[in-house]
PDB file of C-alpha atoms in Angstrom:
ATOM      1  CA  UNK A   1     -32.037  65.459   5.954  1.00 38.00           C
ATOM      2  CA  UNK A   2     -28.519  65.751   4.658  1.00 42.00           C
ATOM      3  CA  UNK A   3     -27.042  62.786   2.901  1.00 44.00           C
ATOM      4  CA  UNK A   4     -24.036  62.087   0.783  1.00 48.00           C
ATOM      5  CA  UNK A   5     -24.913  62.562  -2.861  1.00 50.00           C
ATOM      6  CA  UNK A   6     -23.419  60.054  -5.236  1.00 49.00           C
ATOM      7  CA  UNK A   7     -24.972  61.184  -8.492  1.00 50.00           C
ATOM      8  CA  UNK A   8     -25.695  59.022 -11.483  1.00 46.00           C
ATOM      9  CA  UNK A   9     -22.488  59.403 -13.429  1.00 48.00           C
ATOM     10  CA  UNK A  10     -19.424  57.234 -13.419  1.00 52.00           C
ATOM     11  CA  UNK A  11     -16.460  58.802 -11.708  1.00 56.00           C
ATOM     12  CA  UNK A  12     -13.989  60.123 -14.291  1.00 64.00           C
ATOM     13  CA  UNK A  13     -10.535  59.610 -12.842  1.00 83.00           C
ATOM     14  CA  UNK A  14      -7.757  61.194 -14.883  1.00 94.00           C
ATOM     15  CA  UNK A  15      -5.550  58.775 -16.763  1.00 97.00           C
ATOM     16  CA  UNK A  16      -2.187  59.995 -18.018  1.00 97.00           C
ATOM     17  CA  UNK A  17       0.021  58.107 -20.459  1.00 97.00           C
ATOM     18  CA  UNK A  18       2.875  59.270 -22.647  1.00 96.00           C
ATOM     19  CA  UNK A  19       4.456  58.292 -25.917  1.00 97.00           C
ATOM     20  CA  UNK A  20       7.253  59.538 -28.113  1.00 96.00           C
ATOM     21  CA  UNK A  21       6.806  61.001 -31.598  1.00 96.00           C
ATOM     22  CA  UNK A  22      10.253  61.883 -32.938  1.00 94.00           C
ATOM     23  CA  UNK A  23      11.757  64.342 -30.483  1.00 95.00           C
ATOM     24  CA  UNK A  24       8.363  65.171 -28.995  1.00 97.00           C
ATOM     25  CA  UNK A  25       6.748  63.690 -25.905  1.00 98.00           C
ATOM     26  CA  UNK A  26       2.995  63.325 -26.299  1.00 98.00           C
ATOM     27  CA  UNK A  27       0.959  63.079 -23.091  1.00 98.00           C
ATOM     28  CA  UNK A  28      -2.457  61.517 -23.621  1.00 98.00           C
ATOM     29  CA  UNK A  29      -5.020  62.612 -21.063  1.00 98.00           C
ATOM     30  CA  UNK A  30      -8.430  61.162 -20.359  1.00 97.00           C
ATOM     31  CA  UNK A  31     -10.825  62.413 -17.698  1.00 97.00           C
ATOM     32  CA  UNK A  32     -11.617  65.573 -15.763  1.00 97.00           C
ATOM     33  CA  UNK A  33      -8.815  67.726 -14.346  1.00 97.00           C
ATOM     34  CA  UNK A  34      -9.349  69.323 -10.938  1.00 96.00           C
ATOM     35  CA  UNK A  35      -7.532  69.638  -7.604  1.00 94.00           C
ATOM     36  CA  UNK A  36      -8.288  66.001  -6.823  1.00 95.00           C
ATOM     37  CA  UNK A  37      -7.372  64.381 -10.130  1.00 96.00           C
ATOM     38  CA  UNK A  38      -4.333  66.358 -11.210  1.00 94.00           C
ATOM     39  CA  UNK A  39      -1.416  64.650  -9.349  1.00 95.00           C
ATOM     40  CA  UNK A  40      -0.701  62.109 -12.146  1.00 97.00           C
ATOM     41  CA  UNK A  41      -0.430  64.974 -14.661  1.00 97.00           C
ATOM     42  CA  UNK A  42       1.791  66.962 -12.308  1.00 96.00           C
ATOM     43  CA  UNK A  43       4.034  63.918 -11.794  1.00 97.00           C
ATOM     44  CA  UNK A  44       4.294  63.198 -15.518  1.00 98.00           C
ATOM     45  CA  UNK A  45       5.224  66.786 -16.374  1.00 97.00           C
ATOM     46  CA  UNK A  46       7.842  66.862 -13.619  1.00 96.00           C
ATOM     47  CA  UNK A  47       9.223  63.528 -14.775  1.00 97.00           C
ATOM     48  CA  UNK A  48       9.597  64.782 -18.347  1.00 97.00           C
ATOM     49  CA  UNK A  49      11.109  68.165 -17.502  1.00 97.00           C
ATOM     50  CA  UNK A  50      13.513  66.652 -14.967  1.00 96.00           C
ATOM     51  CA  UNK A  51      14.499  64.128 -17.646  1.00 96.00           C
ATOM     52  CA  UNK A  52      15.364  66.975 -20.005  1.00 97.00           C
ATOM     53  CA  UNK A  53      12.327  66.629 -22.268  1.00 97.00           C
ATOM     54  CA  UNK A  54      11.052  70.074 -23.156  1.00 97.00           C
ATOM     55  CA  UNK A  55       9.070  69.426 -26.332  1.00 97.00           C
ATOM     56  CA  UNK A  56       5.702  68.387 -25.039  1.00 98.00           C
ATOM     57  CA  UNK A  57       2.261  67.916 -26.574  1.00 98.00           C
ATOM     58  CA  UNK A  58      -0.753  67.474 -24.318  1.00 98.00           C
ATOM     59  CA  UNK A  59      -3.606  65.623 -26.010  1.00 98.00           C
ATOM     60  CA  UNK A  60      -6.772  67.097 -24.474  1.00 98.00           C
ATOM     61  CA  UNK A  61      -9.157  65.247 -26.805  1.00 98.00           C
ATOM     62  CA  UNK A  62     -10.639  63.177 -23.987  1.00 97.00           C
ATOM     63  CA  UNK A  63     -10.714  65.958 -21.365  1.00 97.00           C
ATOM     64  CA  UNK A  64     -14.195  67.480 -20.939  1.00 96.00           C
ATOM     65  CA  UNK A  65     -13.297  69.674 -17.961  1.00 97.00           C
ATOM     66  CA  UNK A  66     -10.344  71.551 -16.480  1.00 97.00           C
ATOM     67  CA  UNK A  67     -10.408  73.678 -13.319  1.00 97.00           C
ATOM     68  CA  UNK A  68      -7.931  76.427 -12.465  1.00 95.00           C
ATOM     69  CA  UNK A  69      -5.910  73.972 -10.362  1.00 94.00           C
ATOM     70  CA  UNK A  70      -5.108  72.141 -13.592  1.00 95.00           C
ATOM     71  CA  UNK A  71      -4.096  75.365 -15.318  1.00 94.00           C
ATOM     72  CA  UNK A  72      -1.836  76.065 -12.336  1.00 92.00           C
ATOM     73  CA  UNK A  73       0.064  72.841 -12.994  1.00 93.00           C
ATOM     74  CA  UNK A  74       0.695  73.879 -16.614  1.00 94.00           C
ATOM     75  CA  UNK A  75       1.795  77.314 -15.405  1.00 91.00           C
ATOM     76  CA  UNK A  76       4.239  75.736 -12.980  1.00 90.00           C
ATOM     77  CA  UNK A  77       6.233  74.068 -15.771  1.00 94.00           C
ATOM     78  CA  UNK A  78       5.870  76.364 -18.786  1.00 93.00           C
ATOM     79  CA  UNK A  79       8.643  78.712 -17.620  1.00 91.00           C
ATOM     80  CA  UNK A  80      11.196  75.901 -17.301  1.00 94.00           C
ATOM     81  CA  UNK A  81      10.089  74.384 -20.603  1.00 96.00           C
ATOM     82  CA  UNK A  82      10.358  77.621 -22.589  1.00 94.00           C
ATOM     83  CA  UNK A  83      13.612  78.645 -20.866  1.00 95.00           C
ATOM     84  CA  UNK A  84      15.097  75.422 -22.207  1.00 96.00           C
ATOM     85  CA  UNK A  85      14.047  76.130 -25.779  1.00 95.00           C
ATOM     86  CA  UNK A  86      11.021  73.864 -25.658  1.00 96.00           C
ATOM     87  CA  UNK A  87       7.301  74.403 -25.649  1.00 96.00           C
ATOM     88  CA  UNK A  88       4.053  72.905 -24.511  1.00 97.00           C
ATOM     89  CA  UNK A  89       1.397  72.535 -27.191  1.00 98.00           C
ATOM     90  CA  UNK A  90      -2.209  71.659 -26.413  1.00 98.00           C
ATOM     91  CA  UNK A  91      -3.927  69.431 -28.952  1.00 98.00           C
ATOM     92  CA  UNK A  92      -7.609  68.715 -29.580  1.00 98.00           C
ATOM     93  CA  UNK A  93      -9.047  70.816 -26.750  1.00 98.00           C
ATOM     94  CA  UNK A  94     -12.844  70.603 -26.583  1.00 97.00           C
ATOM     95  CA  UNK A  95     -14.880  73.815 -26.887  1.00 97.00           C
ATOM     96  CA  UNK A  96     -15.671  74.247 -23.179  1.00 97.00           C
ATOM     97  CA  UNK A  97     -12.093  73.493 -22.168  1.00 97.00           C
ATOM     98  CA  UNK A  98     -10.679  75.888 -24.770  1.00 97.00           C
ATOM     99  CA  UNK A  99     -13.028  78.565 -23.441  1.00 97.00           C
ATOM    100  CA  UNK A 100     -11.654  77.995 -19.927  1.00 97.00           C
ATOM    101  CA  UNK A 101      -8.120  78.515 -21.264  1.00 96.00           C
ATOM    102  CA  UNK A 102      -9.292  81.585 -23.161  1.00 96.00           C
ATOM    103  CA  UNK A 103     -11.075  83.183 -20.180  1.00 95.00           C
ATOM    104  CA  UNK A 104      -7.746  83.183 -18.369  1.00 92.00           C
ATOM    105  CA  UNK A 105      -5.772  84.388 -21.415  1.00 91.00           C
ATOM    106  CA  UNK A 106      -3.865  81.116 -21.483  1.00 92.00           C
ATOM    107  CA  UNK A 107      -4.411  81.132 -25.225  1.00 93.00           C
ATOM    108  CA  UNK A 108      -1.727  83.825 -25.389  1.00 91.00           C
ATOM    109  CA  UNK A 109       0.772  81.692 -23.473  1.00 89.00           C
ATOM    110  CA  UNK A 110       0.233  78.235 -24.927  1.00 94.00           C
ATOM    111  CA  UNK A 111       0.022  77.065 -28.525  1.00 96.00           C
ATOM    112  CA  UNK A 112      -3.061  75.108 -29.567  1.00 97.00           C
ATOM    113  CA  UNK A 113      -3.493  72.615 -32.393  1.00 98.00           C
ATOM    114  CA  UNK A 114      -6.461  70.781 -33.891  1.00 97.00           C
ATOM    115  CA  UNK A 115      -4.715  67.420 -33.946  1.00 98.00           C
ATOM    116  CA  UNK A 116      -1.795  65.686 -32.264  1.00 97.00           C
ATOM    117  CA  UNK A 117       0.018  65.548 -35.613  1.00 96.00           C
ATOM    118  CA  UNK A 118      -0.414  69.302 -36.071  1.00 97.00           C
ATOM    119  CA  UNK A 119       0.799  69.850 -32.502  1.00 97.00           C
ATOM    120  CA  UNK A 120       3.898  67.724 -33.100  1.00 96.00           C
ATOM    121  CA  UNK A 121       4.485  69.605 -36.356  1.00 96.00           C
ATOM    122  CA  UNK A 122       4.764  72.840 -34.362  1.00 95.00           C
ATOM    123  CA  UNK A 123       8.189  71.527 -33.304  1.00 95.00           C
ATOM    124  CA  UNK A 124       9.194  71.042 -36.925  1.00 89.00           C
ATOM    125  CA  UNK A 125       8.739  67.293 -36.721  1.00 74.00           C
ATOM    126  CA  UNK A 126       7.515  65.606 -39.898  1.00 62.00           C
ATOM    127  CA  UNK A 127       4.504  63.476 -39.147  1.00 64.00           C
ATOM    128  CA  UNK A 128       3.275  60.473 -41.100  1.00 54.00           C
ATOM    129  CA  UNK A 129       3.916  60.406 -44.840  1.00 43.00           C
ATOM    130  CA  UNK A 130       3.604  64.144 -45.359  1.00 42.00           C
ATOM    131  CA  UNK A 131       7.008  65.749 -45.198  1.00 38.00           C
ATOM    132  CA  UNK A 132       7.020  69.459 -44.745  1.00 37.00           C
TER     133      UNK A 132
ATOM    134  CA  UNK B   1     -47.860  66.293 -25.228  1.00 45.00           C
ATOM    135  CA  UNK B   2     -48.562  68.175 -22.034  1.00 47.00           C
ATOM    136  CA  UNK B   3     -47.004  71.537 -21.252  1.00 46.00           C
ATOM    137  CA  UNK B   4     -44.659  69.885 -18.825  1.00 46.00           C
ATOM    138  CA  UNK B   5     -43.180  67.805 -21.630  1.00 50.00           C
ATOM    139  CA  UNK B   6     -42.381  70.804 -23.801  1.00 50.00           C
ATOM    140  CA  UNK B   7     -39.710  72.406 -21.702  1.00 56.00           C
ATOM    141  CA  UNK B   8     -38.150  72.863 -18.324  1.00 56.00           C
ATOM    142  CA  UNK B   9     -40.088  73.967 -15.296  1.00 57.00           C
ATOM    143  CA  UNK B  10     -39.723  77.748 -14.820  1.00 60.00           C
ATOM    144  CA  UNK B  11     -38.855  77.305 -11.198  1.00 73.00           C
ATOM    145  CA  UNK B  12     -37.324  74.669  -9.023  1.00 80.00           C
ATOM    146  CA  UNK B  13     -37.540  74.466  -5.278  1.00 84.00           C
ATOM    147  CA  UNK B  14     -34.180  74.324  -3.505  1.00 90.00           C
ATOM    148  CA  UNK B  15     -32.403  70.977  -3.735  1.00 95.00           C
ATOM    149  CA  UNK B  16     -29.589  70.513  -1.242  1.00 96.00           C
ATOM    150  CA  UNK B  17     -26.741  68.108  -0.601  1.00 97.00           C
ATOM    151  CA  UNK B  18     -23.971  67.999   1.965  1.00 97.00           C
ATOM    152  CA  UNK B  19     -20.460  66.991   1.046  1.00 97.00           C
ATOM    153  CA  UNK B  20     -17.311  66.342   3.054  1.00 97.00           C
ATOM    154  CA  UNK B  21     -14.724  69.144   2.717  1.00 97.00           C
ATOM    155  CA  UNK B  22     -12.562  66.897   0.585  1.00 97.00           C
ATOM    156  CA  UNK B  23     -11.402  67.342  -3.015  1.00 96.00           C
ATOM    157  CA  UNK B  24     -12.366  63.710  -3.579  1.00 96.00           C
ATOM    158  CA  UNK B  25     -15.948  64.967  -3.774  1.00 96.00           C
ATOM    159  CA  UNK B  26     -15.409  67.708  -6.371  1.00 97.00           C
ATOM    160  CA  UNK B  27     -16.715  65.438  -9.099  1.00 96.00           C
ATOM    161  CA  UNK B  28     -19.772  64.646  -6.967  1.00 96.00           C
ATOM    162  CA  UNK B  29     -20.474  68.383  -6.698  1.00 97.00           C
ATOM    163  CA  UNK B  30     -20.195  68.662 -10.495  1.00 97.00           C
ATOM    164  CA  UNK B  31     -22.509  65.693 -11.054  1.00 96.00           C
ATOM    165  CA  UNK B  32     -25.073  67.268  -8.739  1.00 97.00           C
ATOM    166  CA  UNK B  33     -24.969  70.526 -10.712  1.00 97.00           C
ATOM    167  CA  UNK B  34     -25.236  68.609 -13.970  1.00 96.00           C
ATOM    168  CA  UNK B  35     -28.189  66.493 -12.830  1.00 95.00           C
ATOM    169  CA  UNK B  36     -30.219  69.471 -11.605  1.00 95.00           C
ATOM    170  CA  UNK B  37     -29.157  71.626 -14.551  1.00 94.00           C
ATOM    171  CA  UNK B  38     -30.422  69.008 -16.970  1.00 92.00           C
ATOM    172  CA  UNK B  39     -33.654  68.711 -15.019  1.00 90.00           C
ATOM    173  CA  UNK B  40     -34.413  72.397 -15.550  1.00 89.00           C
ATOM    174  CA  UNK B  41     -33.270  72.392 -19.158  1.00 89.00           C
ATOM    175  CA  UNK B  42     -29.935  74.221 -19.077  1.00 93.00           C
ATOM    176  CA  UNK B  43     -27.685  73.984 -22.131  1.00 94.00           C
ATOM    177  CA  UNK B  44     -24.515  71.915 -21.925  1.00 95.00           C
ATOM    178  CA  UNK B  45     -22.339  75.043 -21.954  1.00 95.00           C
ATOM    179  CA  UNK B  46     -24.420  76.607 -19.155  1.00 95.00           C
ATOM    180  CA  UNK B  47     -23.984  73.405 -17.158  1.00 96.00           C
ATOM    181  CA  UNK B  48     -20.240  73.429 -17.856  1.00 97.00           C
ATOM    182  CA  UNK B  49     -19.918  77.036 -16.647  1.00 97.00           C
ATOM    183  CA  UNK B  50     -21.824  76.245 -13.456  1.00 98.00           C
ATOM    184  CA  UNK B  51     -19.752  73.109 -12.872  1.00 98.00           C
ATOM    185  CA  UNK B  52     -16.547  75.105 -13.260  1.00 98.00           C
ATOM    186  CA  UNK B  53     -17.694  77.923 -10.960  1.00 98.00           C
ATOM    187  CA  UNK B  54     -18.888  75.430  -8.327  1.00 98.00           C
ATOM    188  CA  UNK B  55     -15.630  73.457  -8.557  1.00 98.00           C
ATOM    189  CA  UNK B  56     -13.663  76.673  -7.971  1.00 96.00           C
ATOM    190  CA  UNK B  57     -15.916  77.752  -5.080  1.00 96.00           C
ATOM    191  CA  UNK B  58     -15.782  74.368  -3.330  1.00 97.00           C
ATOM    192  CA  UNK B  59     -12.017  74.089  -3.860  1.00 95.00           C
ATOM    193  CA  UNK B  60     -11.580  77.533  -2.275  1.00 94.00           C
ATOM    194  CA  UNK B  61     -13.699  76.523   0.725  1.00 95.00           C
ATOM    195  CA  UNK B  62     -11.658  73.341   1.263  1.00 95.00           C
ATOM    196  CA  UNK B  63      -8.258  74.983   0.820  1.00 92.00           C
ATOM    197  CA  UNK B  64      -8.901  78.346   2.486  1.00 91.00           C
ATOM    198  CA  UNK B  65     -11.991  78.374   4.739  1.00 93.00           C
ATOM    199  CA  UNK B  66     -11.206  74.917   6.136  1.00 95.00           C
ATOM    200  CA  UNK B  67      -7.421  75.073   5.532  1.00 93.00           C
ATOM    201  CA  UNK B  68      -7.447  71.591   4.027  1.00 93.00           C
ATOM    202  CA  UNK B  69      -9.333  69.950   6.922  1.00 95.00           C
ATOM    203  CA  UNK B  70     -11.257  67.128   5.216  1.00 95.00           C
ATOM    204  CA  UNK B  71     -13.516  66.404   8.208  1.00 96.00           C
ATOM    205  CA  UNK B  72     -15.765  69.434   7.758  1.00 97.00           C
ATOM    206  CA  UNK B  73     -18.984  69.890   5.816  1.00 97.00           C
ATOM    207  CA  UNK B  74     -19.962  71.886   2.759  1.00 98.00           C
ATOM    208  CA  UNK B  75     -23.603  72.378   1.817  1.00 98.00           C
ATOM    209  CA  UNK B  76     -24.697  72.943  -1.754  1.00 98.00           C
ATOM    210  CA  UNK B  77     -28.178  74.266  -2.489  1.00 97.00           C
ATOM    211  CA  UNK B  78     -29.510  74.749  -5.997  1.00 97.00           C
ATOM    212  CA  UNK B  79     -32.658  76.534  -7.002  1.00 94.00           C
ATOM    213  CA  UNK B  80     -34.093  78.094 -10.100  1.00 90.00           C
ATOM    214  CA  UNK B  81     -36.259  81.131  -9.853  1.00 85.00           C
ATOM    215  CA  UNK B  82     -37.428  82.225 -13.277  1.00 84.00           C
ATOM    216  CA  UNK B  83     -34.335  83.295 -15.207  1.00 90.00           C
ATOM    217  CA  UNK B  84     -31.975  82.842 -12.274  1.00 93.00           C
ATOM    218  CA  UNK B  85     -30.205  79.563 -11.587  1.00 95.00           C
ATOM    219  CA  UNK B  86     -28.633  79.857  -8.164  1.00 96.00           C
ATOM    220  CA  UNK B  87     -26.063  77.652  -6.451  1.00 97.00           C
ATOM    221  CA  UNK B  88     -25.359  78.494  -2.807  1.00 97.00           C
ATOM    222  CA  UNK B  89     -22.233  77.012  -1.228  1.00 98.00           C
ATOM    223  CA  UNK B  90     -22.180  77.196   2.560  1.00 97.00           C
ATOM    224  CA  UNK B  91     -19.390  76.460   5.039  1.00 97.00           C
ATOM    225  CA  UNK B  92     -18.520  77.143   8.650  1.00 96.00           C
ATOM    226  CA  UNK B  93     -14.769  77.554   8.161  1.00 94.00           C
ATOM    227  CA  UNK B  94     -12.725  79.819  10.395  1.00 88.00           C
ATOM    228  CA  UNK B  95     -11.183  81.796   7.576  1.00 78.00           C
ATOM    229  CA  UNK B  96     -13.841  84.111   6.281  1.00 75.00           C
ATOM    230  CA  UNK B  97     -13.341  85.095   2.693  1.00 75.00           C
ATOM    231  CA  UNK B  98     -13.079  88.783   1.945  1.00 76.00           C
ATOM    232  CA  UNK B  99     -13.691  89.260  -1.775  1.00 75.00           C
ATOM    233  CA  UNK B 100     -12.727  92.920  -1.567  1.00 76.00           C
ATOM    234  CA  UNK B 101      -9.195  91.778  -0.743  1.00 76.00           C
ATOM    235  CA  UNK B 102      -9.100  89.934  -4.059  1.00 77.00           C
ATOM    236  CA  UNK B 103      -9.543  92.272  -6.997  1.00 77.00           C
ATOM    237  CA  UNK B 104      -9.343  90.688 -10.431  1.00 81.00           C
ATOM    238  CA  UNK B 105      -5.709  90.003 -11.326  1.00 80.00           C
ATOM    239  CA  UNK B 106      -3.974  91.664 -14.253  1.00 80.00           C
ATOM    240  CA  UNK B 107      -3.828  88.509 -16.360  1.00 76.00           C
ATOM    241  CA  UNK B 108      -0.962  89.709 -18.530  1.00 74.00           C
ATOM    242  CA  UNK B 109       1.201  90.401 -15.501  1.00 76.00           C
ATOM    243  CA  UNK B 110      -0.046  87.237 -13.826  1.00 70.00           C
ATOM    244  CA  UNK B 111       0.883  85.028 -16.761  1.00 70.00           C
ATOM    245  CA  UNK B 112       4.248  86.694 -17.276  1.00 70.00           C
ATOM    246  CA  UNK B 113       5.160  85.779 -13.719  1.00 69.00           C
ATOM    247  CA  UNK B 114       4.041  82.175 -14.224  1.00 61.00           C
ATOM    248  CA  UNK B 115       2.132  82.376 -10.970  1.00 63.00           C
ATOM    249  CA  UNK B 116       0.181  79.386  -9.747  1.00 60.00           C
ATOM    250  CA  UNK B 117      -3.226  79.552  -8.078  1.00 64.00           C
ATOM    251  CA  UNK B 118      -5.519  82.422  -7.245  1.00 75.00           C
ATOM    252  CA  UNK B 119      -7.501  82.266 -10.478  1.00 87.00           C
ATOM    253  CA  UNK B 120     -10.578  80.544  -9.056  1.00 91.00           C
ATOM    254  CA  UNK B 121     -12.395  83.682  -7.949  1.00 91.00           C
ATOM    255  CA  UNK B 122     -11.573  85.391 -11.229  1.00 92.00           C
ATOM    256  CA  UNK B 123     -13.091  82.457 -13.138  1.00 94.00           C
ATOM    257  CA  UNK B 124     -16.214  82.477 -10.938  1.00 95.00           C
ATOM    258  CA  UNK B 125     -16.727  86.182 -11.665  1.00 94.00           C
ATOM    259  CA  UNK B 126     -16.184  85.662 -15.406  1.00 95.00           C
ATOM    260  CA  UNK B 127     -18.521  82.676 -15.654  1.00 97.00           C
ATOM    261  CA  UNK B 128     -21.389  83.840 -13.461  1.00 97.00           C
ATOM    262  CA  UNK B 129     -23.664  86.874 -13.656  1.00 97.00           C
ATOM    263  CA  UNK B 130     -23.434  87.406  -9.900  1.00 96.00           C
ATOM    264  CA  UNK B 131     -21.047  86.149  -7.216  1.00 95.00           C
ATOM    265  CA  UNK B 132     -21.980  87.201  -3.692  1.00 95.00           C
ATOM    266  CA  UNK B 133     -20.126  86.373  -0.484  1.00 94.00           C
ATOM    267  CA  UNK B 134     -21.732  86.680   2.936  1.00 93.00           C
ATOM    268  CA  UNK B 135     -20.737  85.725   6.477  1.00 92.00           C
ATOM    269  CA  UNK B 136     -22.992  85.936   9.507  1.00 91.00           C
ATOM    270  CA  UNK B 137     -22.341  86.288  13.219  1.00 90.00           C
ATOM    271  CA  UNK B 138     -22.789  82.527  13.747  1.00 92.00           C
ATOM    272  CA  UNK B 139     -19.752  81.872  11.587  1.00 91.00           C
ATOM    273  CA  UNK B 140     -21.687  80.669   8.566  1.00 95.00           C
ATOM    274  CA  UNK B 141     -20.109  81.683   5.262  1.00 95.00           C
ATOM    275  CA  UNK B 142     -21.869  81.510   1.955  1.00 96.00           C
ATOM    276  CA  UNK B 143     -21.065  82.199  -1.659  1.00 96.00           C
ATOM    277  CA  UNK B 144     -23.998  82.502  -3.994  1.00 97.00           C
ATOM    278  CA  UNK B 145     -23.382  81.877  -7.683  1.00 97.00           C
ATOM    279  CA  UNK B 146     -26.094  83.225  -9.960  1.00 97.00           C
ATOM    280  CA  UNK B 147     -26.396  82.477 -13.667  1.00 96.00           C
ATOM    281  CA  UNK B 148     -29.058  84.172 -15.735  1.00 95.00           C
ATOM    282  CA  UNK B 149     -30.607  81.557 -17.966  1.00 89.00           C
ATOM    283  CA  UNK B 150     -31.504  82.247 -21.563  1.00 77.00           C
ATOM    284  CA  UNK B 151     -35.054  81.112 -22.277  1.00 68.00           C
TER     285      UNK B 151
END
């Protein structure tokens, strides 16, 4: 008999917060990204680009999963961001998530960094005590 | 330690669930895949690949076969037969999917145009060893995702 399956894991809603590091906007993400969970990310990216912020770091450290719908949202803003002299750098992507990006050749379109500081440094921003 | 404690069972009878055709249940579909995958001893990256392929397949059913109608039903059935881990996703949507109309995109061209959407099927094909679509005369559509499991 069919029944609704609830599983044994806690639901992982996507939380999206942002902070400023110099001239760079850092978006901290936590949770899984799919067609259901992505609206807050979409809204935040629109908010930033409409506000003229084109230097963006996405912290993927707490994102264990991204579906193609999530990649579509990044695709929808990267043109505007790069046309305005900015960029979108992905920090701390986990192995499975990086592989998803790589399968779709997104690794040729987006820059990746091992840490948020390294991602911010891509924009020439000095981070912490180490001046470059 | 008995043999059954040493490793996963070589086969698993079909386990099925029914979900509403609603993206709010995508995570439930993933949890189902994860639970059964763990039960038969899949690696975490194998489980991730299956979760991603199933997410793409279910999303396609909701958006295309059912045109966003959240009142319909999607059945998921998982079984393991030896080296094959199979997830069958079944719907009764009006819009039958014709995979031959969707060849793999030229990713370079695709990315240069900053296109959005349409990558789900490509991902399914990349992640799985087999992706088979069928539709019968009763209007039942099914996509079967097959992953060959390393022993």
